């Protein structure tokens, strides 16, 4: 059987992901594995038709396609994303039809599920038969137990192809949204005061996104920064070299890091504006996010208000909304705005509302309480940086230590001592008998002090915000 491995790591053969595919190849000597280093050669594949045809011929002859990629910034690397865009641009999508597909990733399990969700959705869009995914921690292969599991995964996808296993689609097709947005005239702008606004976009001339960007920019009084992703000096995607881990210095000498330092970092309100392309934003946006990894795992948007503006059917790609929501990294997501409503006035009102709220939140320093993805994500990164990553990611370790992000429960010594004695007391049957009938009362007892009139009014008055007057 012919297996085509599409390697998504920019590091080529020297990637951790490739060690897993090599193991699968050694474990299945009766089958032929053919690996194409997609991300490492993406620039060549875009420009050199001969090299492109080599990859396409390998795909065409294959019985099984194995999407293999590391997790870069909660998704596949930008170079891999660009390859998927090229499949549709060059109209070779029909060559994938009917083939069996599976996905394999390596990571620290930080949003790895979004990678497999995306690759399965893409496989189904290509009319492939997706039969499984395998998400490994980077060092899993060093343990015999995980070697056995990886072998079983390989056996399963081979068996699926040999037996023509039936599959059902997990993700419906993404509908094409065709409508023209014609913005109205802005009557009043929002006085942003001393807050700095940055709008980043990748719009095409005459597109709905371009019109939405102009409408958004008109909402704010005074000067704001507007930049197209093509104009900020990015020469390439993240190489995964991790050389930035020691001191947050990127190996690239292009204009990206200076742009971040001079434009992104000082901004109080940032608008990300992009167009949906095959279940994500463009590869240009993915490249922007990937390159911000020169800051490591540091919350890069702390104290900022973020608006995400999307052209395309966002409601039909719920996984994308979740993914983008979790890119905020310490900031506050004000809201999403899309061109999905069929009413131009409705889109205008959405843009006006989100701009006003962004200014209000910026003056108040407001941040919504984080929910499960952000809380769980923080715990994963905290533990990894304290543990396996600390020796290399020195800049992360220094930041986490100085900003109190090593918030391990076992550091709370007073709390641990009180819980110890409380647990000891609660183990006595006679005390349990007394406590059980009044459990609900005890659960809310400590909140009584919050509800004094003076305390509530004091906090209410502190939330009165400037910056909302219109001109």
PDB file of C-alpha atoms in Angstrom, residues 15-16 88 103 115 124 179 188 199 216 237 287 305 316 326 333 336 340 346-347 355 360-361 426 432 468:
ATOM      1  CA  UNK A  15      11.284  17.729  13.137  1.00  0.00           C
ATOM      2  CA  UNK A  16       9.884  15.813  16.096  1.00  0.00           C
ATOM      3  CA  UNK A  88      -7.742  24.732  -4.178  1.00  0.00           C
ATOM      4  CA  UNK A 103      -3.730  13.122  10.796  1.00  0.00           C
ATOM      5  CA  UNK A 115      -5.360  21.041  14.337  1.00  0.00           C
ATOM      6  CA  UNK A 124     -13.795  15.997   4.036  1.00  0.00           C
ATOM      7  CA  UNK A 179     -23.360  39.378  -0.878  1.00  0.00           C
ATOM      8  CA  UNK A 188     -20.947  60.224  15.248  1.00  0.00           C
ATOM      9  CA  UNK A 199      -6.328  47.904  12.662  1.00  0.00           C
ATOM     10  CA  UNK A 216     -14.418  50.591  11.560  1.00  0.00           C
ATOM     11  CA  UNK A 237       6.882  32.011   8.396  1.00  0.00           C
ATOM     12  CA  UNK A 287       2.070  33.648   9.421  1.00  0.00           C
ATOM     13  CA  UNK A 305      -9.033  45.226  23.892  1.00  0.00           C
ATOM     14  CA  UNK A 316     -20.704  27.837   9.754  1.00  0.00           C
ATOM     15  CA  UNK A 326      -8.324  31.843  22.365  1.00  0.00           C
ATOM     16  CA  UNK A 333     -12.072  39.931  23.285  1.00  0.00           C
ATOM     17  CA  UNK A 336     -16.769  39.405  16.642  1.00  0.00           C
ATOM     18  CA  UNK A 340     -23.005  37.577   7.463  1.00  0.00           C
ATOM     19  CA  UNK A 346     -27.197  45.817  10.922  1.00  0.00           C
ATOM     20  CA  UNK A 347     -23.500  45.439  10.057  1.00  0.00           C
ATOM     21  CA  UNK A 355     -16.042  50.234  18.680  1.00  0.00           C
ATOM     22  CA  UNK A 360     -15.320  51.880  27.243  1.00  0.00           C
ATOM     23  CA  UNK A 361     -13.498  48.688  28.211  1.00  0.00           C
ATOM     24  CA  UNK A 426     -14.693  17.040  58.231  1.00  0.00           C
ATOM     25  CA  UNK A 432     -20.379  15.651  59.245  1.00  0.00           C
ATOM     26  CA  UNK A 468     -17.743  57.616  25.594  1.00  0.00           C
TER      27      UNK A 468
END
